[in-house]
Each structure stands twice: as C-alpha cells, then as structure tokens.
Short mmCIF file of C-alpha atoms in Angstrom, two decimals:
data_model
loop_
_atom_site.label_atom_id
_atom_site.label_comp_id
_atom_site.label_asym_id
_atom_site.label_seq_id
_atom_site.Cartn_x
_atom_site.Cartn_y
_atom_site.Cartn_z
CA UNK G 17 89.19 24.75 54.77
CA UNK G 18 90.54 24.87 51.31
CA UNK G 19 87.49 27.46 50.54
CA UNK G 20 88.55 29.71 53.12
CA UNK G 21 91.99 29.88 52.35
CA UNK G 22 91.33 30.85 48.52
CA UNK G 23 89.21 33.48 49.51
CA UNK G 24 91.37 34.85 51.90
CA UNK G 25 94.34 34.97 49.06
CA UNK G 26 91.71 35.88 47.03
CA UNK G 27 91.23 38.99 48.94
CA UNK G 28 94.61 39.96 50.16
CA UNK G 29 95.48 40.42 45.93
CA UNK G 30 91.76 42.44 45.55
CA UNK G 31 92.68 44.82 48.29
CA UNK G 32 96.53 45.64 46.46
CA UNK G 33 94.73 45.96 43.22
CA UNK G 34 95.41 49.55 41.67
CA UNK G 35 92.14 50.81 40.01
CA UNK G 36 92.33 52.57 36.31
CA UNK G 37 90.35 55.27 35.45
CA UNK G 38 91.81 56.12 32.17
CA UNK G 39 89.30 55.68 29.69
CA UNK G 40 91.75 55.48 26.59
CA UNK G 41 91.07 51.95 28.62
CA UNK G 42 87.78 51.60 26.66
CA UNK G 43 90.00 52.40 23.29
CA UNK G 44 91.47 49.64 21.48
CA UNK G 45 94.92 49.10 21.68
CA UNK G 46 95.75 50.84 18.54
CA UNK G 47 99.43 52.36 17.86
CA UNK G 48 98.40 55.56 16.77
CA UNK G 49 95.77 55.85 19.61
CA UNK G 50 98.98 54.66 21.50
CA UNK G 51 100.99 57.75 20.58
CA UNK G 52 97.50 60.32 21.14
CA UNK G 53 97.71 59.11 24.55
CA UNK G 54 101.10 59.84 25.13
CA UNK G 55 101.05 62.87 23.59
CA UNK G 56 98.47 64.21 25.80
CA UNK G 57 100.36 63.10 29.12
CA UNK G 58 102.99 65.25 27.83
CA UNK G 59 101.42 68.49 27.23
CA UNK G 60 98.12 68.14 28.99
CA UNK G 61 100.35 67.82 31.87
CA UNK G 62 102.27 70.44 31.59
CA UNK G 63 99.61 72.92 29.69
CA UNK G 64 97.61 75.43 32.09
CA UNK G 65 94.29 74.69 33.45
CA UNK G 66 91.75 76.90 32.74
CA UNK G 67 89.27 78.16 35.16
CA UNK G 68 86.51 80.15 34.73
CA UNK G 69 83.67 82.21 36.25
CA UNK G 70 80.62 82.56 35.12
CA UNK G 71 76.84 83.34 35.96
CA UNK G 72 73.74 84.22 34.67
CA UNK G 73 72.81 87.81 34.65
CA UNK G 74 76.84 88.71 36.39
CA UNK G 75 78.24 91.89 35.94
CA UNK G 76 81.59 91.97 34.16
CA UNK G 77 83.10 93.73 37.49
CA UNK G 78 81.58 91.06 40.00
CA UNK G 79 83.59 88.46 37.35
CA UNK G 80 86.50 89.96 37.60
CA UNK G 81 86.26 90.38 41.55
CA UNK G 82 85.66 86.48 41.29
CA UNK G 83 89.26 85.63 39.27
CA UNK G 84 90.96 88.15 41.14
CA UNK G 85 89.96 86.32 44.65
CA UNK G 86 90.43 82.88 42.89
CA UNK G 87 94.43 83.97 42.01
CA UNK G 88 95.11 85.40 45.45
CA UNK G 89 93.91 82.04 47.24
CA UNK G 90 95.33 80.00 44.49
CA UNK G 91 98.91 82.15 45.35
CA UNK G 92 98.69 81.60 49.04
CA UNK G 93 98.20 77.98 48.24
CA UNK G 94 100.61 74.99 50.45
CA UNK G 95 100.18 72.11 48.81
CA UNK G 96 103.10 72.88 46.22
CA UNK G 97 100.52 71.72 43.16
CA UNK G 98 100.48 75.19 41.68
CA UNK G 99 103.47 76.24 39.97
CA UNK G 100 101.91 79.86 38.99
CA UNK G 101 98.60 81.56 38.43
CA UNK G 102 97.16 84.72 37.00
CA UNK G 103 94.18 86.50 35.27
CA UNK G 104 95.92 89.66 34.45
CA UNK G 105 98.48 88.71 31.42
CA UNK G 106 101.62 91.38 31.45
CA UNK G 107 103.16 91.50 27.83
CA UNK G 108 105.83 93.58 28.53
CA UNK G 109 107.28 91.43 31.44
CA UNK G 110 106.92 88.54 29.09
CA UNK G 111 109.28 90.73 26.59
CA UNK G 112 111.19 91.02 29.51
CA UNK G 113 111.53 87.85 30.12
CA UNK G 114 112.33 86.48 26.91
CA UNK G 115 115.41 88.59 26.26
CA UNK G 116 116.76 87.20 29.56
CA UNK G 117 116.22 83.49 28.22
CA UNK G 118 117.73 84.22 25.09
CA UNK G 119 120.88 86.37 26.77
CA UNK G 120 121.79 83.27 29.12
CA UNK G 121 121.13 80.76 26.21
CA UNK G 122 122.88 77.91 27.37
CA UNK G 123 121.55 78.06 31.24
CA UNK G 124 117.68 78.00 29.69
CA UNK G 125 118.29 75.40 26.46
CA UNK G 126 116.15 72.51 26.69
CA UNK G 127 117.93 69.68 27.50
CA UNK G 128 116.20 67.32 24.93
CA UNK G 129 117.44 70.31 21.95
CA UNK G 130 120.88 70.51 23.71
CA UNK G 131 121.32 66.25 23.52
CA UNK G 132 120.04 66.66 19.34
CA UNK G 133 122.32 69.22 18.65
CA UNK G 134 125.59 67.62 20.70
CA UNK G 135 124.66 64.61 18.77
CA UNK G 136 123.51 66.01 14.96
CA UNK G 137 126.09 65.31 12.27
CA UNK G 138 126.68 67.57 9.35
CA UNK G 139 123.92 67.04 7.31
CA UNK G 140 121.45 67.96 10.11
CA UNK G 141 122.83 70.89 10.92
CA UNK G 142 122.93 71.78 7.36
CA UNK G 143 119.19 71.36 7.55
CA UNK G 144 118.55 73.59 10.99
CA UNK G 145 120.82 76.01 9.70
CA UNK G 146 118.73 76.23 6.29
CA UNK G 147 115.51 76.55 8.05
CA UNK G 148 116.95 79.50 9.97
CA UNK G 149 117.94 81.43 7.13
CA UNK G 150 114.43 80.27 5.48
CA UNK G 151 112.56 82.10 8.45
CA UNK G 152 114.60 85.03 7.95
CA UNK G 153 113.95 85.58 4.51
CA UNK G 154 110.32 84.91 5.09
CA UNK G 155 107.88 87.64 5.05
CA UNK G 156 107.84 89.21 8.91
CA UNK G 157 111.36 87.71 9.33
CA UNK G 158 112.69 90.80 10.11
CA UNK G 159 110.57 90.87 13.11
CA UNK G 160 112.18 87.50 13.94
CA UNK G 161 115.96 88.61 12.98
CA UNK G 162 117.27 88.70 16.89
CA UNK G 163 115.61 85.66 18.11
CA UNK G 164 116.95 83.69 15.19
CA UNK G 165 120.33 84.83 15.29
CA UNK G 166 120.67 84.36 18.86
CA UNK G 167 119.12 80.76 18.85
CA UNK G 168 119.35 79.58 15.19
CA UNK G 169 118.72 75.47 16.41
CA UNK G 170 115.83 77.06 18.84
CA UNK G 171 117.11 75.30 21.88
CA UNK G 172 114.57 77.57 23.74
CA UNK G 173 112.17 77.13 21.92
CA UNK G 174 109.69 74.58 24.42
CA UNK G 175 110.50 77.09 27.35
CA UNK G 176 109.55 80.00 25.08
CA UNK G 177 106.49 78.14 23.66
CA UNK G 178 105.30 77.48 27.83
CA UNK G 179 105.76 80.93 28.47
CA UNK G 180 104.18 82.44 25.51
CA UNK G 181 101.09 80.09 25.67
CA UNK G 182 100.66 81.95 29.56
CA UNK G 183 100.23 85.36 28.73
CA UNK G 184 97.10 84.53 27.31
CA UNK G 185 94.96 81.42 25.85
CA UNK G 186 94.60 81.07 22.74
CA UNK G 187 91.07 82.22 21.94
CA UNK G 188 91.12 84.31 25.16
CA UNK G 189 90.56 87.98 24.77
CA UNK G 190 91.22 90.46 27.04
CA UNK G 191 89.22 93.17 29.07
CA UNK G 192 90.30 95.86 31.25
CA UNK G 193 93.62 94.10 31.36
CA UNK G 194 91.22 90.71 32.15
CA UNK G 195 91.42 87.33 30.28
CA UNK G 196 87.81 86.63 29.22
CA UNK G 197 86.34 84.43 27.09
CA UNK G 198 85.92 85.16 23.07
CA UNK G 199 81.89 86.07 24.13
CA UNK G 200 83.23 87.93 27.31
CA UNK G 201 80.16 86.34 29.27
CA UNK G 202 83.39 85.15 31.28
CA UNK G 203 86.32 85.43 33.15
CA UNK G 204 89.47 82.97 33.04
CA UNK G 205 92.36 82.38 35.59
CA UNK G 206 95.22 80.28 34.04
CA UNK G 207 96.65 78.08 37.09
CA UNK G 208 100.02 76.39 35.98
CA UNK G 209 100.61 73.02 37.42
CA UNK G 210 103.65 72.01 38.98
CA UNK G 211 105.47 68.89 38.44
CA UNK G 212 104.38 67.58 41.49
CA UNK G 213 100.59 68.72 40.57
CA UNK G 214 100.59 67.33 37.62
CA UNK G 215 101.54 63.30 38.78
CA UNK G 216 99.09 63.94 41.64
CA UNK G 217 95.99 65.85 39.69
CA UNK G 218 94.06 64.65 42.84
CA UNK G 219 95.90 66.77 45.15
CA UNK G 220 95.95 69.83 42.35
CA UNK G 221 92.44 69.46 42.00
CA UNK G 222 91.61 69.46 45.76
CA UNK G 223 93.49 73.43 45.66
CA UNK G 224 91.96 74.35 43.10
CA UNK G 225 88.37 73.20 44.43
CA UNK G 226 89.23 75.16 47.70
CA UNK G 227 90.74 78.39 45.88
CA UNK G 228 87.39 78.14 43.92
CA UNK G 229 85.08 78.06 47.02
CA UNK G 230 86.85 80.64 48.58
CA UNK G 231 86.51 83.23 45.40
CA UNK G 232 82.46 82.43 44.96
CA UNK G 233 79.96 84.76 45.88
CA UNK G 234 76.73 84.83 44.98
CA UNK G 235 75.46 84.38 41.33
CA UNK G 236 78.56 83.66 40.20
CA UNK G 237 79.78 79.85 39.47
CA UNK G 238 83.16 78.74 38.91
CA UNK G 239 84.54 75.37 37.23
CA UNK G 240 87.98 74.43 35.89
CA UNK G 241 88.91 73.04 32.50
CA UNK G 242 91.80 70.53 31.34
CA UNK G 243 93.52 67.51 31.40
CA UNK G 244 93.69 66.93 35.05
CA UNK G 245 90.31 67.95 36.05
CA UNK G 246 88.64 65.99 33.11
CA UNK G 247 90.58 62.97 34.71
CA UNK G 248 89.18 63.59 38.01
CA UNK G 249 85.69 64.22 36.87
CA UNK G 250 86.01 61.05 35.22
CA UNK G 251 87.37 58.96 37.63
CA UNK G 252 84.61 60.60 40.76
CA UNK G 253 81.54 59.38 38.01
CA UNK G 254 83.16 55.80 37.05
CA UNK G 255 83.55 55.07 40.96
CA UNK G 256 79.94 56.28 41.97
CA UNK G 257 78.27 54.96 39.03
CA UNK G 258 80.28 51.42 40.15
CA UNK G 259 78.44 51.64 43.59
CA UNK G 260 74.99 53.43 41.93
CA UNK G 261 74.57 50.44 39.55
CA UNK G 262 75.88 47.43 42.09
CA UNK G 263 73.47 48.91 44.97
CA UNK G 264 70.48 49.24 42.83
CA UNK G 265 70.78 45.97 41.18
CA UNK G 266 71.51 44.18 44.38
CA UNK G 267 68.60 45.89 46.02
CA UNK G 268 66.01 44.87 43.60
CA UNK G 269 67.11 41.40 42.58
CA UNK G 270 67.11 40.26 46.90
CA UNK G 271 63.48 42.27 47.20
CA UNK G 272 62.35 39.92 44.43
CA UNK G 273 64.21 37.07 45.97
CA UNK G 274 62.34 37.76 49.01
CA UNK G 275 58.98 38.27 47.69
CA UNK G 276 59.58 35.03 45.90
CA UNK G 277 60.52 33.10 49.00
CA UNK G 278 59.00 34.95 52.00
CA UNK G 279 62.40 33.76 53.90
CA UNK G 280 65.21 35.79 55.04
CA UNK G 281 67.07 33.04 55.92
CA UNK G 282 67.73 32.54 51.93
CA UNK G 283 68.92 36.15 51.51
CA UNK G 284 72.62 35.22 52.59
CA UNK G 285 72.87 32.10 50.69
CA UNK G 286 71.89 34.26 47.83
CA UNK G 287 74.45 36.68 48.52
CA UNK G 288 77.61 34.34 49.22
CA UNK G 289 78.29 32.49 45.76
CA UNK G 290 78.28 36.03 44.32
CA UNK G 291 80.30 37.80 46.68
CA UNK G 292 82.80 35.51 46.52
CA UNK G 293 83.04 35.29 42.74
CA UNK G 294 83.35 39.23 42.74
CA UNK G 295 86.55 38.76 45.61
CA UNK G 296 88.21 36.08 43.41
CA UNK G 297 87.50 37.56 40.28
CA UNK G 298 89.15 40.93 40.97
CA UNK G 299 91.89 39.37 43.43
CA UNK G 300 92.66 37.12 40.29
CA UNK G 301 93.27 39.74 37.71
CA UNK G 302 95.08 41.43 40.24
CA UNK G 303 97.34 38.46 40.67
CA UNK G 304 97.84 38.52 37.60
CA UNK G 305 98.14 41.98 36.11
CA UNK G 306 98.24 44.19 38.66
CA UNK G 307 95.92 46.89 37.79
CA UNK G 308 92.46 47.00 36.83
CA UNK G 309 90.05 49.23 34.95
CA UNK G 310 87.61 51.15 36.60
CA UNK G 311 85.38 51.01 33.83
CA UNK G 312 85.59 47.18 33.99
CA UNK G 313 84.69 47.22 38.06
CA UNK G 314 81.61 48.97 37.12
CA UNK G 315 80.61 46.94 33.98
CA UNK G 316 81.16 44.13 35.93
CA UNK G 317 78.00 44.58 38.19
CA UNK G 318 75.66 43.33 34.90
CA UNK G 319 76.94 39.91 36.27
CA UNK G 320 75.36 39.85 39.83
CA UNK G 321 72.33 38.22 37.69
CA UNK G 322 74.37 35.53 36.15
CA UNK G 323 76.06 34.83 39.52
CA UNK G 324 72.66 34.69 41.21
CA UNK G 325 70.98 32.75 38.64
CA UNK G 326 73.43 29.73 40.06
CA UNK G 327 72.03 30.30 43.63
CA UNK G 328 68.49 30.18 42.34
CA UNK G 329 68.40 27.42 40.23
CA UNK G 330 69.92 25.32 43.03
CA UNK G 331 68.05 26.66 45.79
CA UNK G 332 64.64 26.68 43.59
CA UNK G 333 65.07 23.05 43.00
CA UNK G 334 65.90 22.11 46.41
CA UNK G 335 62.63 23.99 47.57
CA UNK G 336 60.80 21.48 45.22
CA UNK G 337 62.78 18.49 46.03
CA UNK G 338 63.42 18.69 49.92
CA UNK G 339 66.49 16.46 48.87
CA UNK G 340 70.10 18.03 48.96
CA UNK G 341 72.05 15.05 47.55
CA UNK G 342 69.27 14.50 44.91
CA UNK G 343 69.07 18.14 43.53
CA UNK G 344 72.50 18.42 43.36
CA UNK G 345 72.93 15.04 41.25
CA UNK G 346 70.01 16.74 39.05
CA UNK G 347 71.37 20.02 38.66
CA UNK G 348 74.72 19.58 38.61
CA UNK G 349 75.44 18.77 35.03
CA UNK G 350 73.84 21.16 33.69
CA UNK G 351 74.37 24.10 35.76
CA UNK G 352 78.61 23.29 34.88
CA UNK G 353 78.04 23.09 31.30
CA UNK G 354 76.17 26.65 31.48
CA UNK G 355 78.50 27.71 33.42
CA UNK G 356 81.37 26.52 31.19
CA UNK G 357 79.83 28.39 27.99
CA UNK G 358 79.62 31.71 29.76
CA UNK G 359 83.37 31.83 30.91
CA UNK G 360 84.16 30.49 27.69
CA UNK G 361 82.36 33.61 25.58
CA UNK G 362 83.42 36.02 29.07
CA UNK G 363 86.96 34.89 28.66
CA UNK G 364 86.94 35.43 24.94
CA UNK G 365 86.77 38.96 25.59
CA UNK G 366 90.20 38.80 27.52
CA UNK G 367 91.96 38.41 23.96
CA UNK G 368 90.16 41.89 23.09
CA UNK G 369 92.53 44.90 22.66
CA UNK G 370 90.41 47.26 24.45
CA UNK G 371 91.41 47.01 28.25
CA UNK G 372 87.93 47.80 29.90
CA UNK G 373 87.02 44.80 27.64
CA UNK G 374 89.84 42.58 28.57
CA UNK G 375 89.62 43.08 32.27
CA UNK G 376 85.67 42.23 31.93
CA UNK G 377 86.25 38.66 30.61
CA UNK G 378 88.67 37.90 32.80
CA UNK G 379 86.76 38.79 35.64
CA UNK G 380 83.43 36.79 34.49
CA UNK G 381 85.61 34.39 34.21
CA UNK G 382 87.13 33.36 37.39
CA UNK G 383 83.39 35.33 39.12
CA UNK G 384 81.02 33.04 37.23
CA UNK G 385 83.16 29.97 38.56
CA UNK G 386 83.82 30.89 41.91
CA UNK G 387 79.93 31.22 42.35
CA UNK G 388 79.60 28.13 41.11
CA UNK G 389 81.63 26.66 43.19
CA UNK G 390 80.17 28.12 46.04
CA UNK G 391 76.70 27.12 44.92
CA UNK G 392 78.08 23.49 44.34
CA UNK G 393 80.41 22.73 47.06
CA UNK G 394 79.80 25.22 49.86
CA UNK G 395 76.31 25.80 49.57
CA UNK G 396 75.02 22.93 50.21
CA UNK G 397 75.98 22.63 53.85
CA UNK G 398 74.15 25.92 55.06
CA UNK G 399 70.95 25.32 53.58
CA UNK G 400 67.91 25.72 56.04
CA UNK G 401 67.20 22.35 57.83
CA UNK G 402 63.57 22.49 56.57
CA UNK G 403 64.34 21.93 53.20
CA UNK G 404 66.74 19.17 53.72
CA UNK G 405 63.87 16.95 54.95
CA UNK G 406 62.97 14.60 52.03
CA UNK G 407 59.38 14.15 51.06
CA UNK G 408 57.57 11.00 49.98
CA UNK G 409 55.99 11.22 46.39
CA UNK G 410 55.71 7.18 45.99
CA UNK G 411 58.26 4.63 44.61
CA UNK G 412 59.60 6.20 41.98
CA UNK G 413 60.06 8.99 44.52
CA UNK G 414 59.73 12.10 42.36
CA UNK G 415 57.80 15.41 42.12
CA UNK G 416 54.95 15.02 40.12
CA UNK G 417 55.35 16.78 37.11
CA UNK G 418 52.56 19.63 35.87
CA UNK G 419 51.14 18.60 32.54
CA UNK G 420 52.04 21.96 30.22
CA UNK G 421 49.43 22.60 27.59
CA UNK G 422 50.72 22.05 23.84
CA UNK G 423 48.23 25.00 22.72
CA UNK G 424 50.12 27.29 24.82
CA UNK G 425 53.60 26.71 23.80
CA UNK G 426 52.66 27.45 19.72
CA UNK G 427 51.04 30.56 21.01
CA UNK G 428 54.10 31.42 22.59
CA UNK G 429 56.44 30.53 19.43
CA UNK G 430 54.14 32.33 16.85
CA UNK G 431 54.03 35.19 19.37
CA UNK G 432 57.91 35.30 19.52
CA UNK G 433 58.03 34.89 15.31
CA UNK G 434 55.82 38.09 15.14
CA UNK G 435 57.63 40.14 17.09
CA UNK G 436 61.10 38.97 15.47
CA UNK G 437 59.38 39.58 12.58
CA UNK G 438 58.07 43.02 13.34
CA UNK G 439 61.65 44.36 14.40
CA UNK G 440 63.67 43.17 12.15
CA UNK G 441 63.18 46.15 9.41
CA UNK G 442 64.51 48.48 12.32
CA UNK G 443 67.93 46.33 12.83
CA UNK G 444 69.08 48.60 9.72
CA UNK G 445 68.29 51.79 11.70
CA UNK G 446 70.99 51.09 14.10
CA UNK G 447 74.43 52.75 13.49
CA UNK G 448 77.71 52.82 15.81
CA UNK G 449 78.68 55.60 17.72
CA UNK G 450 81.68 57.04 16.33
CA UNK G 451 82.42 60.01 19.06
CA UNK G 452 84.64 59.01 21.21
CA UNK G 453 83.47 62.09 23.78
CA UNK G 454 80.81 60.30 24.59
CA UNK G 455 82.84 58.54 26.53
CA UNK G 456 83.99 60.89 28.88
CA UNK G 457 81.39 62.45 31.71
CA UNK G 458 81.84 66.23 31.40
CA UNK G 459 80.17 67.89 34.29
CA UNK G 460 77.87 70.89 33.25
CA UNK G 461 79.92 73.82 34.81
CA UNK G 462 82.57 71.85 32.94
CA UNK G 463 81.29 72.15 29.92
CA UNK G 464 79.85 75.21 29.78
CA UNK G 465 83.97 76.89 30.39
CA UNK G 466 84.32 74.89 27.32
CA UNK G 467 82.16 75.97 25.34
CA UNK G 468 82.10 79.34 25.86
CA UNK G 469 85.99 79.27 24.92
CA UNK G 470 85.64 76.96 22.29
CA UNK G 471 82.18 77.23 21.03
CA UNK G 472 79.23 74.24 21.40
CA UNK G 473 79.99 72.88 17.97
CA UNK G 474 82.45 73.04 15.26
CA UNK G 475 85.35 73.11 17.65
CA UNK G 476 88.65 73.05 16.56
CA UNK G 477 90.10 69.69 16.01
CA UNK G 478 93.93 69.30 17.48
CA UNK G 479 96.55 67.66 14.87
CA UNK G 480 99.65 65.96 16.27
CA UNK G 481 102.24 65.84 13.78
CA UNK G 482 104.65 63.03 15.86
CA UNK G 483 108.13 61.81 13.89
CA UNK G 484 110.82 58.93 14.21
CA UNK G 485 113.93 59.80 13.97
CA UNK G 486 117.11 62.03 15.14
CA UNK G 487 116.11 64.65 12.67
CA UNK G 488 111.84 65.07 13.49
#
C-alpha cells in the first residue's frame, strides 16, 4: 500500500513539473554567462525577427512576390503576437517620425532615462552634459546639432535606436525598394514582436509559420531567424529527440530481453522497476525545485540500462535458482551496494553548476533507487509461478557451478592489456569542444537565412559592454 501511495505522489508532482528548454541550462552557472543571458532576453526579445525567402534557381521578382504575401498575412494576423511587419523600409517616414519623438520629448522619454536623470546629482550631469558638447564638436556633429540640442541626456534614445534598427537590418541591402540579403540571393521581411509575442514565442511562432505557408509558392522556401524561433527550434528537437532516444532504447533492450527469455510474461516485470524510478525521479526534483531541464529529461534515457540491469540480475538469478526467498538473500547485498555507488557518483553531479547536469544526478538518484526498490520489495510478489517452484540439487541444495577454464580468463586479460595498450597513444588526440553553437540545433532553412546575412564563417562576434552603477 505504501508503494502505491508514493507513486501516486510521485506522479501528481511529475505531471506539475515545468519543463526547461533553455540551453544556457547546459552552461555553467557562471556570472558573466549570467549577465549574456540576460542580456539577450532583453533585446532578443524585443529585436525583429528576420524572415527570409529563398530558393534555388528563384527569380528576384517571384522573391519579392513571396515577402510581399508574407507581410500582408503577417498584417491581417489575430493573435496580437505581431507588433509590426514590413519588407519595404520608408526612410523618409522614419525622418518623419523622429522629429515627432523629439518635438513631444517628454511624452516619448524612456522611462528608465527619465528615473536617471530625476535622480543624477551634479556631477553626472556635468558628465552627460560634457558628452553632448563632445558629440557636437566631433567631426559630422553638425549633422547631429538638432537632435543633441533637443535631447542632450538622450532620453529617446532606446525608442530611437528600435526604430532606426527597423528601417533596415544591419547588413541588409536594398533592391527595388526590397530588403535583401548582402548576396541578394534573398529577400527579408522584418516582423516586430509584440510584448505579448515575445513572453509567448510559441504563439508568435505559430503566426509566423502560418503567414509563411500562406506566402510559399513553388520553388521558393521560407524560414525565420532570431531569438524566439531559435528557442522554439530548440525546444521541438530536445522534446523529440527525448522520445527518439527513450523509444529506441526501450525497443531494443525488451527485443533482447525477449530473445533471451522466450517469455512475455517477463516483459512487464522488466518494465515496472524502471518506470517507476523515471515517475519518482522526475516527481522528486519537481518536489523539490519546481522546474526541470529538458535537456536533462532526454539525457536521462542513458539510464533505462542501469534501471534494467536491477530487473535482470534478479530475475536472471531467480531463473537459475527457482527460489524467491533464496535469490533475494543472494542478491540482495550486492545489488544495494551497486546501487548505492551509482547514486552516490549520479548525485555528485547535483552539486555541478551546469543545470542540465544538476537535474541529471538528481534524477539517477532517486530513479536508480526507486527501481531498486521495486526490484527488491515489489517484484518479488509478481514473479511467474513457474519459477517460484524450488528445485532439488542435493543437500547442500545449490546450483552446480560450471568449472571456468583458467586458460581462458589470461587470454581475456592479455587481450584487454593490448587493446588498452594500443589506444592509449590516441587519448592525446582528444580535445574539448569549445563552441558553444554546437549546442543549439539550427534547422537547415534556419541556417541558411543566417548565413546568407551573416556569411558561413567569420561572422561577426557581438560585444556587450554591461556597467554597475547610476552613472553606466
């Protein structure tokens, strides 16, 4: 009874778990990663998407038709995930626009600028006002003169800076009034997220996937590029690769266990221990933390062996034995003290700074135990009646033991020096990854929008220049 009841709190807290998919999860949990993260949920989030279209052989017209289509269905969009989107940059509405923002300065003054200056004492404003009259001096400052006079501390500056960065992208150029890319082999949309798009990228990336479909035609491929669909890319592979990796595994380990044993009947006592390991392994470090890292869920399916080794060894021995109480009186001891060294390294990794890592240990952990439990306590009252029928090997009543030939087993040791011996010069070969893109699963329509904005190789590497203070 006790069993059933910590399974079934074990999965009420599985089934409120919140699954991760962040992989600055597989990071360690370094401060100035710390601040690269948070610097990217700030302006990834509110930074344009960029989607483009693409084909082999296309005619610039037929990839223009394609962006045009895309921003009509992206305009007539519902969902309220799309703040604003175009393909056909206008600089003099932008001119436009900006003497309005600078006219009604204090209606359009960021708040975060308005709270520093309210708050800046002399000496800061000493400084802003110096930097002002710096840029005005500088060569082109004339150009510069009316903006600076009529915002000196540049309290519209970040609204300026978002509107300026959607006219055009960055390495964008532009054709018959088109954004294309630097290569013009294709054209680019900018979609601007709203607020609401950007907490809920699953929802923006749903419109965008529809205003996509509807703009393709034939020969002509489309794919967005950014923060939010990178995170749903990401977060689509980690969850089928979970289910990819657990099915296959699970699949070829019971056809073995059935080839081995020619009896269904031992497929679900296979199964149980590590199912329910699995249920109180995640509902634990839900319990406990609350959420859980994707990554984790799907490294976490390398320990359906070590789970099912429990199962086997028990279940092996009992085939041999025909005794339940004996085999578990044999195998007990020993299968807890393997068991106890594995959660002991597992939960090691719990102390680890990297969260996929963390989240790993701690579900080996509490899995590896709960199967053994299973396999110990549970287990034993659902094996097949057949093989709880003792046999009769004499008075000492054991299984005659197999003499083992003492050739064999210094073939086998010289034959495992050798090849220890042979590998060993290659142990120097091996050097760590260092790119932490490889990472991330970038789809190929995906990438190729990158790279034909960015270029394959020697991309541009972003800087963040963060400060501490009233005055940064």
């Amino acid at each position: 009874m006790a069993t059933f009841v910590v399974a079934a709190i074990a999965a009420w807290s599985a089934s409120r778990a919140r699954f991760g998919t962040d992989l600055f999860d597989a990071l360690p949990d370094d401060p100035s990663l710390m601040r690269y993260r948070v610097l990217l949920a700030e302006n990834g989030a509110q930074g344009p998407i960029t989607v483009g279209f693409f084909g082999e052989g296309a005619i610039r017209d037929s990839l223009i038709s394609a962006a045009d289509r895309f921003v009509s269905a992206a305009q007539a969009d519902t969902t309220g995930t799309i703040d604003s989107v175009f393909c056909r940059p206008d600089a003099a509405w932008a001119e436009e626009v900006l003497a309005v923002i600078l006219h009604n300065l204090p209606l359009h003054a960021d708040p975060l600028r308005l709270q520093w200056l309210t708050s800046a004492d002399e000496l800061a404003l000493d400084s802003a006002m110096g930097a002002a009259k710096a840029a005005l001096s500088a060569p082109g400052g004339e150009f510069e003169a009316d903006r600076i006079l009529a915002d000196p501390f540049g309290l519209t500056q970040p609204l300026r800076d978002r509107l300026m960065a959607g006219i055009s992208d960055g390495n964008a150029a532009l054709i018959d009034g088109v954004l294309f890319s630097p290569d013009s082999s294709m054209a680019i949309a900018l979609p601007w997220p709203t607020p609401n798009g950007a907490r809920d990228p699953q929802l923006l990336m749903k419109a965008l996937d529809r205003s996509m479909r509807d703009a393709g035609s034939p020969g002509i491929r489309s794919a967005a590029f950014g923060a939010a669909p990178m995170a749903m890319a990401n977060r689509s592979a980690i969850g089928e690769d979970s289910m990819r990796t657990s099915a296959v595994a699970l699949v070829l380990v019971l056809t073995l266990l059935l080839w081995f044993y020619r009896d269904l009947r031992f497929m679900p006592l296979f199964l149980l221990p590590p199912a329910f390991g699995f249920v109180l392994g995640v509902g634990a470090l839900a319990m406990l933390r609350g959420s859980i890292s994707g990554l984790a869920i799907g490294a976490s399916s390398a320990l359906l062996g070590i789970a099912l080794d429990y199962s086997f060894h028990f279940l092996t021995h009992l085939r041999q034995r025909r005794d339940v109480a004996a085999t578990l009186r044999e195998v007990a001891a020993p299968m807890v003290l393997g068991c106890l060294t594995t959660v002991l390294a597992f939960g090691a990794l719990s102390f680890a700074s990297s969260r996929v890592l963390a989240d790993l240990g701690m579900i080996a952990a509490f899995m590896l135990a709960g199967a053994l439990f299973m396999v110990l306590i549970v287990l034993p009252h659902f094996v097949p009646a057949s093989y709880s029928v003792r046999l009769s090997f004499g008075a000492a009543d054991e299984v005659p033991s197999v003499p083992r030939a003492r050739v064999g087993r210094w073939v086998a040791l010289l034959g495992i020096v050798i090849v220890t011996a042979g590998l060993l010069p290659f142990t120097g070969r091996v050097t760590q990854d260092a790119d932490p893109e490889r990472l991330s699963l970038i789809p190929e329509d995906m990438r190729q929008v990158r790279d034909r904005m960015e270029g394959s190789s020697d991309r541009a590497v972003p800087v963040f220049l963060a400060g501490v203070g009233r005055d940064e």
